[in-house]
Short mmCIF file of C-alpha atoms in Angstrom, two decimals:
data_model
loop_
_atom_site.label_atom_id
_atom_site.label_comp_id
_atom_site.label_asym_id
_atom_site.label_seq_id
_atom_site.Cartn_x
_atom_site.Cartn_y
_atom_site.Cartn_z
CA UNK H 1 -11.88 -2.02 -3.39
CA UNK H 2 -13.96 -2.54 -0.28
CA UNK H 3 -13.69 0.03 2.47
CA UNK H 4 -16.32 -1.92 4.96
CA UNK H 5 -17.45 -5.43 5.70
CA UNK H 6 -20.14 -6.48 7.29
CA UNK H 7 -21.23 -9.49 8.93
CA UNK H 8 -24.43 -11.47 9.65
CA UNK H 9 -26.58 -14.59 10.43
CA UNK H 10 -29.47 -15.60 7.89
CA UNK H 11 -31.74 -17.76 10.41
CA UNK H 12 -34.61 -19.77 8.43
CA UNK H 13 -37.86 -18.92 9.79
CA UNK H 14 -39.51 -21.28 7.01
CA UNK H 15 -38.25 -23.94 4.89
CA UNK H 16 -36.25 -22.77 2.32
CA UNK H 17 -35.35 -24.03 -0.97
CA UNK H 18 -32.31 -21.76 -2.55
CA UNK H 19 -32.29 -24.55 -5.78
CA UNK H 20 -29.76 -25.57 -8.16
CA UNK H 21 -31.29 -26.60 -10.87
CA UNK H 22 -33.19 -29.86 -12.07
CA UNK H 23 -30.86 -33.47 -11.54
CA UNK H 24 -31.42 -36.62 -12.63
CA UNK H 25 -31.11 -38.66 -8.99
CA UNK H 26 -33.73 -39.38 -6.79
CA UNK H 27 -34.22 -35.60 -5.95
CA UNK H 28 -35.18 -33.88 -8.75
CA UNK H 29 -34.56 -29.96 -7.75
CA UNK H 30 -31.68 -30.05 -5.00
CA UNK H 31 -30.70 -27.27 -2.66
CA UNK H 32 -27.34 -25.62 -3.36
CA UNK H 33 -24.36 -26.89 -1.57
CA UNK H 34 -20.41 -26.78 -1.59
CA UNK H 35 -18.89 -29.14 -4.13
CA UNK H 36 -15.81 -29.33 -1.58
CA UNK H 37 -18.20 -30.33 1.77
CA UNK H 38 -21.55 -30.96 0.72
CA UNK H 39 -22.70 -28.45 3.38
CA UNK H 40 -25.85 -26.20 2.14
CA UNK H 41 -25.31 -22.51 1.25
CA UNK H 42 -26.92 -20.06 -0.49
CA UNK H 43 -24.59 -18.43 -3.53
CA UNK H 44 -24.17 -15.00 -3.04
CA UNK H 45 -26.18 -14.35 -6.40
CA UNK H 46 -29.05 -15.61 -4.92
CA UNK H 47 -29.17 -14.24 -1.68
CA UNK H 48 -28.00 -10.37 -3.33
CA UNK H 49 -30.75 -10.84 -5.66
CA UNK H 50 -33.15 -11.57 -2.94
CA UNK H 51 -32.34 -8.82 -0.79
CA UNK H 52 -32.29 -6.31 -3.91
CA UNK H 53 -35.73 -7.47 -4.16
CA UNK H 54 -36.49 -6.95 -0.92
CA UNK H 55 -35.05 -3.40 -0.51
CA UNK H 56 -37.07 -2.28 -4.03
CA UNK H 57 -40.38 -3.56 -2.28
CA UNK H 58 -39.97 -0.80 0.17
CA UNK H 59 -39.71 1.85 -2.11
CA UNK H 60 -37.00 3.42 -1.98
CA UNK H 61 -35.71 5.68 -4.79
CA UNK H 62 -34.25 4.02 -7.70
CA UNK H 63 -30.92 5.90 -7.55
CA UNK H 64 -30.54 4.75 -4.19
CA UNK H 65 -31.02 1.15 -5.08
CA UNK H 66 -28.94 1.17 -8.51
CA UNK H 67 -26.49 2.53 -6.04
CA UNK H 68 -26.28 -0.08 -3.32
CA UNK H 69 -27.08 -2.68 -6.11
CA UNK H 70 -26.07 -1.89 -9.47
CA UNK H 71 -27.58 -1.64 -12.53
CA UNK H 72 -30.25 -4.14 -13.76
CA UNK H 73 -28.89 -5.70 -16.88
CA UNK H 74 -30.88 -4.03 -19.96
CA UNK H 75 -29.35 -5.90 -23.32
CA UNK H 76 -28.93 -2.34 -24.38
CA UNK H 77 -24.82 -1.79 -25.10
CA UNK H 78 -24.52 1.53 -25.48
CA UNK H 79 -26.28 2.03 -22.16
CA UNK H 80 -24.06 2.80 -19.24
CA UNK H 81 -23.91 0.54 -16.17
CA UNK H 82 -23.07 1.40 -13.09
CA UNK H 83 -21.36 -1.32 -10.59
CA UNK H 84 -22.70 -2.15 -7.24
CA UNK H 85 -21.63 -0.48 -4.41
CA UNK H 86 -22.59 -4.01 -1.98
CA UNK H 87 -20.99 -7.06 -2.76
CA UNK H 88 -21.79 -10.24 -0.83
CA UNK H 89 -20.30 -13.09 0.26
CA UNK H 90 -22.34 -16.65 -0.06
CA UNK H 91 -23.95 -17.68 3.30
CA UNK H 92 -22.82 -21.02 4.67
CA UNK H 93 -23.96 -23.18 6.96
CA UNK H 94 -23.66 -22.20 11.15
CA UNK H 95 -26.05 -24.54 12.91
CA UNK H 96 -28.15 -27.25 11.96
CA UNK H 97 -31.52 -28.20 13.33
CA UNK H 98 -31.41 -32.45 13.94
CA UNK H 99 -35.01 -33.95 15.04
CA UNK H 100 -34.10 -35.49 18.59
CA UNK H 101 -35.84 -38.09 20.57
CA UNK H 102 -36.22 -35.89 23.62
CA UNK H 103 -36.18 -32.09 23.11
CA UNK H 104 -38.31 -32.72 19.89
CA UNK H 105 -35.08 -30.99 17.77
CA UNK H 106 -31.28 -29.73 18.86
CA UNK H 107 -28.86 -27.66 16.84
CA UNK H 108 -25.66 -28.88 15.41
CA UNK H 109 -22.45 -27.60 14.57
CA UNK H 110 -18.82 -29.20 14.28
CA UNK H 111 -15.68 -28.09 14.89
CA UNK H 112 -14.90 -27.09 10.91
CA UNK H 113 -17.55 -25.22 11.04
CA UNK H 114 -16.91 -23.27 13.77
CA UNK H 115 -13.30 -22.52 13.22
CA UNK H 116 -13.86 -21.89 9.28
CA UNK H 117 -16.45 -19.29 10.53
CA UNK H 118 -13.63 -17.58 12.89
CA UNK H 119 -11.59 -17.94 10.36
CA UNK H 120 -13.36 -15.73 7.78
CA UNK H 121 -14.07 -13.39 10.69
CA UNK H 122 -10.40 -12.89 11.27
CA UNK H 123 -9.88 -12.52 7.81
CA UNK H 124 -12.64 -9.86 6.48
CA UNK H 125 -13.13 -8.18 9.93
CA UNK H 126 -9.65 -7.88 11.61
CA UNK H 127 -9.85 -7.56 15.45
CA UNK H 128 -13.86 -8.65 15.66
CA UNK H 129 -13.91 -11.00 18.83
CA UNK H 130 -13.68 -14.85 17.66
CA UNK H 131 -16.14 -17.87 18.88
CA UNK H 132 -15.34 -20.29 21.41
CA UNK H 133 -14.33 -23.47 19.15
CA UNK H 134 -15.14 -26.29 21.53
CA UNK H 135 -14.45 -30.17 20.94
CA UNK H 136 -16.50 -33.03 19.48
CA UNK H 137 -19.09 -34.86 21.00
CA UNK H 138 -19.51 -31.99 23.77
CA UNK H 139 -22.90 -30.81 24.18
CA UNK H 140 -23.72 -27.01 26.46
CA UNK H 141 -25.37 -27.99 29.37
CA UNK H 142 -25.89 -30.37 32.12
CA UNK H 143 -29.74 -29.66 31.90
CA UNK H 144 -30.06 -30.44 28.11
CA UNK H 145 -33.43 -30.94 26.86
CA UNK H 146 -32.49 -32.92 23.70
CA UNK H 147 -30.81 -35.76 26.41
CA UNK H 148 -29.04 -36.06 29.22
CA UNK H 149 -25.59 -35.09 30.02
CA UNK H 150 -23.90 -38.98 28.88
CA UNK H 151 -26.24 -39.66 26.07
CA UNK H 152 -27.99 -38.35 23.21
CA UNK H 153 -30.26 -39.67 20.31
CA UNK H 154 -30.76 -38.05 17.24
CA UNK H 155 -32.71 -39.47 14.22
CA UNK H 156 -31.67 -42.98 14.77
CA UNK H 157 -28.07 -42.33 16.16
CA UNK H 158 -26.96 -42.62 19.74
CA UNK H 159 -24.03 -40.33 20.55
CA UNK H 160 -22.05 -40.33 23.86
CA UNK H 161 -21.31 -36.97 24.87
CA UNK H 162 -19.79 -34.68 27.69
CA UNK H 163 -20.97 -30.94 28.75
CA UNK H 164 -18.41 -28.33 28.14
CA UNK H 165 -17.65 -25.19 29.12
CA UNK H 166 -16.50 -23.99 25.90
CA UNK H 167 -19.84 -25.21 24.05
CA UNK H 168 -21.28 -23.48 26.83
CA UNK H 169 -19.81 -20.74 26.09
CA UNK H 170 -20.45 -20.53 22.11
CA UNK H 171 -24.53 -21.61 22.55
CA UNK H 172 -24.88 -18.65 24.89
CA UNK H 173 -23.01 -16.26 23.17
CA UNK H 174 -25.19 -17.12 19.57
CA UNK H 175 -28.21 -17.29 21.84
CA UNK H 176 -27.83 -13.47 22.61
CA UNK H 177 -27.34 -12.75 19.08
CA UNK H 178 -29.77 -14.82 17.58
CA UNK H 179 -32.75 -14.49 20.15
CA UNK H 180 -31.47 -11.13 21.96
CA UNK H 181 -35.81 -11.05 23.61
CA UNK H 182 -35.48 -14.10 24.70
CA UNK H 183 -35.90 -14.16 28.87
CA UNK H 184 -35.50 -17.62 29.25
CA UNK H 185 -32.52 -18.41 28.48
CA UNK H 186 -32.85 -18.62 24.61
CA UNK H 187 -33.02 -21.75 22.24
CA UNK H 188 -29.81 -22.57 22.19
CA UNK H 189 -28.40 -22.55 25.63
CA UNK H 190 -29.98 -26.48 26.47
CA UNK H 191 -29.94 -27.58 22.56
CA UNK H 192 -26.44 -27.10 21.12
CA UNK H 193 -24.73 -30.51 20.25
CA UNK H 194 -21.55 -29.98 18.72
CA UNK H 195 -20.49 -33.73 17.09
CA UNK H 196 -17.13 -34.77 14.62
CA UNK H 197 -16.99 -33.27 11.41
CA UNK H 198 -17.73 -36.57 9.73
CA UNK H 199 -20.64 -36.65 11.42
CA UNK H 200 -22.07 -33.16 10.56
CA UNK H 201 -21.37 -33.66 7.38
CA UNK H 202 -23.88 -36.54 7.15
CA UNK H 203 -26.67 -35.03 8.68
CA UNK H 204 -26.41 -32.13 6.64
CA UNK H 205 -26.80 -34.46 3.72
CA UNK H 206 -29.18 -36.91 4.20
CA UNK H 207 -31.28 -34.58 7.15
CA UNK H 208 -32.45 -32.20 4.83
CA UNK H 209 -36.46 -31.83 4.08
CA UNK H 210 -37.27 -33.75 1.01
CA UNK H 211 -40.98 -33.12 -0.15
CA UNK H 212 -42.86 -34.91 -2.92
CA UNK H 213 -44.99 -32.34 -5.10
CA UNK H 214 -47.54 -32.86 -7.85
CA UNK H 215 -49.64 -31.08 -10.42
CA UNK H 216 -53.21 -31.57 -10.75
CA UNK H 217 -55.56 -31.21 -13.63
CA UNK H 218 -57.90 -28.39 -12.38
CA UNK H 219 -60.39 -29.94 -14.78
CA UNK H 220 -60.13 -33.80 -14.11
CA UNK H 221 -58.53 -33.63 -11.00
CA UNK H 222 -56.45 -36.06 -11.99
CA UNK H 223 -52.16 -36.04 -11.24
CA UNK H 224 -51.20 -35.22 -14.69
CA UNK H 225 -48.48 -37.86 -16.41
CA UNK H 226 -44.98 -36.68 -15.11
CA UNK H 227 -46.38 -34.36 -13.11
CA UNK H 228 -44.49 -35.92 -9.78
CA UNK H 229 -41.18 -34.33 -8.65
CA UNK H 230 -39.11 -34.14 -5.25
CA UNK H 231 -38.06 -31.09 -3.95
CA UNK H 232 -34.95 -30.74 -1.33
CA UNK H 233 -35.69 -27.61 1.35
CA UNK H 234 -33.34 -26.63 4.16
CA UNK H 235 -35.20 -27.11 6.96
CA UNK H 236 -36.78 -24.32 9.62
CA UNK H 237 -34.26 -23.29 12.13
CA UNK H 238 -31.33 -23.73 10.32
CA UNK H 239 -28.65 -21.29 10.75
CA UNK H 240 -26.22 -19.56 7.70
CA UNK H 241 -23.60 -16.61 7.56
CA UNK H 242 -22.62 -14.34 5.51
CA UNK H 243 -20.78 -10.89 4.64
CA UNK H 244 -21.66 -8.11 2.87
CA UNK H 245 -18.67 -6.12 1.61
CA UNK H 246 -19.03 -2.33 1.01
CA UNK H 247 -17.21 -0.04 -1.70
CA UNK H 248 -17.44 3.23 -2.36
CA UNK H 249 -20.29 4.70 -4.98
CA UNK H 250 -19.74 4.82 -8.13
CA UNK H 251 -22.39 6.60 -9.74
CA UNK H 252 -20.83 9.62 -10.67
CA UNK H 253 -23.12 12.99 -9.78
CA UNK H 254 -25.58 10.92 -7.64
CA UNK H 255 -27.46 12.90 -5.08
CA UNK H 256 -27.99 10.27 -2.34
CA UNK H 257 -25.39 7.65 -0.90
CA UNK H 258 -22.26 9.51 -1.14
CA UNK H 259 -20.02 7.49 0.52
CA UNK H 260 -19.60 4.07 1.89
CA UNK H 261 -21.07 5.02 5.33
CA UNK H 262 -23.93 5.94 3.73
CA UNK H 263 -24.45 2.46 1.98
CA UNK H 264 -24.11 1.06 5.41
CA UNK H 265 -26.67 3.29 7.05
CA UNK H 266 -28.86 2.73 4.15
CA UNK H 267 -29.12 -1.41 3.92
CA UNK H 268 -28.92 -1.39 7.71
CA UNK H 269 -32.29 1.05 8.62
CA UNK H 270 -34.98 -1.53 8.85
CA UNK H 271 -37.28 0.73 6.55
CA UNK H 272 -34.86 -0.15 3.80
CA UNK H 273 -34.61 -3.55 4.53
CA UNK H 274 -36.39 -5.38 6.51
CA UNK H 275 -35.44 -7.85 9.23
CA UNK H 276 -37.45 -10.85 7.75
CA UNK H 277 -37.40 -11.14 3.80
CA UNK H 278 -38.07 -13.91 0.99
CA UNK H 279 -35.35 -15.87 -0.93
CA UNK H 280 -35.98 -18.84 -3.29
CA UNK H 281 -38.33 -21.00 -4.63
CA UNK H 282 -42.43 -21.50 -3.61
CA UNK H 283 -42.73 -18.14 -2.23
CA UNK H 284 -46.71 -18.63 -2.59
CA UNK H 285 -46.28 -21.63 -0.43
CA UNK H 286 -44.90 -19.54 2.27
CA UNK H 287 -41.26 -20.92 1.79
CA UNK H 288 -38.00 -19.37 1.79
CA UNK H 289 -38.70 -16.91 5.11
CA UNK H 290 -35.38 -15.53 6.22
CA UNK H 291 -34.60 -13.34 9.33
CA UNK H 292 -31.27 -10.93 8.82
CA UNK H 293 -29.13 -10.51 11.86
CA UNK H 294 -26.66 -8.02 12.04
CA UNK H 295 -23.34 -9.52 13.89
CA UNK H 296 -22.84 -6.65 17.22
CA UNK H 297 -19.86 -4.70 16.35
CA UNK H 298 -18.48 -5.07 19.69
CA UNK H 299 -19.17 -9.03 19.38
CA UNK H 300 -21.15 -9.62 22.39
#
């Protein structure tokens, strides 16, 4: 059982591809999504392997980490394993960055989103303050850079749309959590487009960053024969959640992490893990930056 659970924001510094294996449609190594909604996500054995990774480049003791973590699988039977103390959740899609024809780019959400992400809240953290869940086709302020207050364009789609309080509301309360040193009012407070479900689910299936990639003979420098693949990324800005979900240790004996607070403290001090870490492919090619947010207890 799970004594704590705690929530947070994944927000994509670079592009990041989290793949699902090779397919044999016109991308050839796809992102991973929901089979239900299509949405991107990142399974949860991705992103705990990726943050074990990070936390072990730190150096922190190994008992430590096969605490939080578990045991590395050895192919050895008789040896003893020891189950992870963290558990976590997959991270699913928030807010979407859309190129716009003013603004350069605005972030969108829908209402599905927003209310499946309250309702997970409600349902792993009992009590934690919920988000405003505004209407379709609202956008959060009069002043919006991505358009004006009637009328938006993004990619090739106009979209009539009215500012509302309550998308007011939500952009400026993820604003302080996602850009707290922000002084100018943040990123989100004059981007946030919030359109139909329908609609959000198309851009988050055919907006994605698609990138052709070759091999070349070092020799010839020729493209070598089959050598010529597509690649699907989720693009910079995009915003994901998640939960980790804490148990009590259960390495018998152990001399650090004693208890569930203690796993807490120790995967929340920033010189265990840090605030920006790696996950997926191309990490030579700079992809797959992440920065961890910690949801505010209080919810502010």
């Amino acid at each position: 059982m799970f004594s704590r659970v705690e929530p947070f924001l994944l927000y994509s510094v670079s592009s990041v591809h989290a793949g699902s294996g090779s397919e044999l449609g016109v991308v050839d190594l796809p992102i991973q999504r929901e089979r239900h909604t299509g949405y991107p996500k990142i399974e949860s054995s991705s992103l705990k392997g990726a943050i074990r990774a990070a936390v072990r480049s730190r150096g922190v003791a190994e008992e430590a980490l096969e605490i939080a973590f578990g045991s590395e699988p050895t192919g050895d039977r008789e040896q003893k394993s020891v189950a992870a103390a963290l558990a976590f959740a997959d991270a699913r899609t928030l807010l979407f960055p859309v190129r716009s024809l003013r603004g350069v780019f605005a972030f969108i959400t829908c209402p599905h989103v927003i209310e499946r992400f309250n309702h997970e809240l409600e349902t792993y953290v009992p009590n934690y303050p919920l988000f405003p869940a505004p209407a379709p086709n609202t956008v959060s302020s009069n002043n919006l850079n991505v358009g004006n207050k009637n009328q938006i364009i993004l990619e090739e789609y106009t979209y009539t749309v009215t500012s509302d309080e309550t998308t007011s509301q939500l952009a400026k309360r993820l604003d302080e959590i996602l850009f707290p040193s922000e002084t100018s009012g943040g990123r989100l407070a004059n981007r946030l487009v919030v359109l139909s479900d329908d609609e959000f689910g198309d851009f988050v299936q055919l907006s994605t960053e698609v990138n052709a990639r070759i091999k070349v003979n070092s020799k010839t420098g020729i493209v070598e024969d089959g050598a010529l693949w597509y690649e699907e990324n989720l693009p910079p800005e995009s915003v994901l959640y998640s939960f980790v979900f804490v148990g009590e240790p259960r390495l018998l004996g152990a001399q650090a992490l004693q208890n569930a607070d203690d796993v807490v403290a120790f995967l929340k001090d920033e010189e265990t893990f840090s605030p920006v870490f790696q996950l997926g492919g191309n990490s030579t090619l700079g992809r797959g930056m992440l920065r961890r947010i910690w949801l505010p207890k209080e919810g502010a």
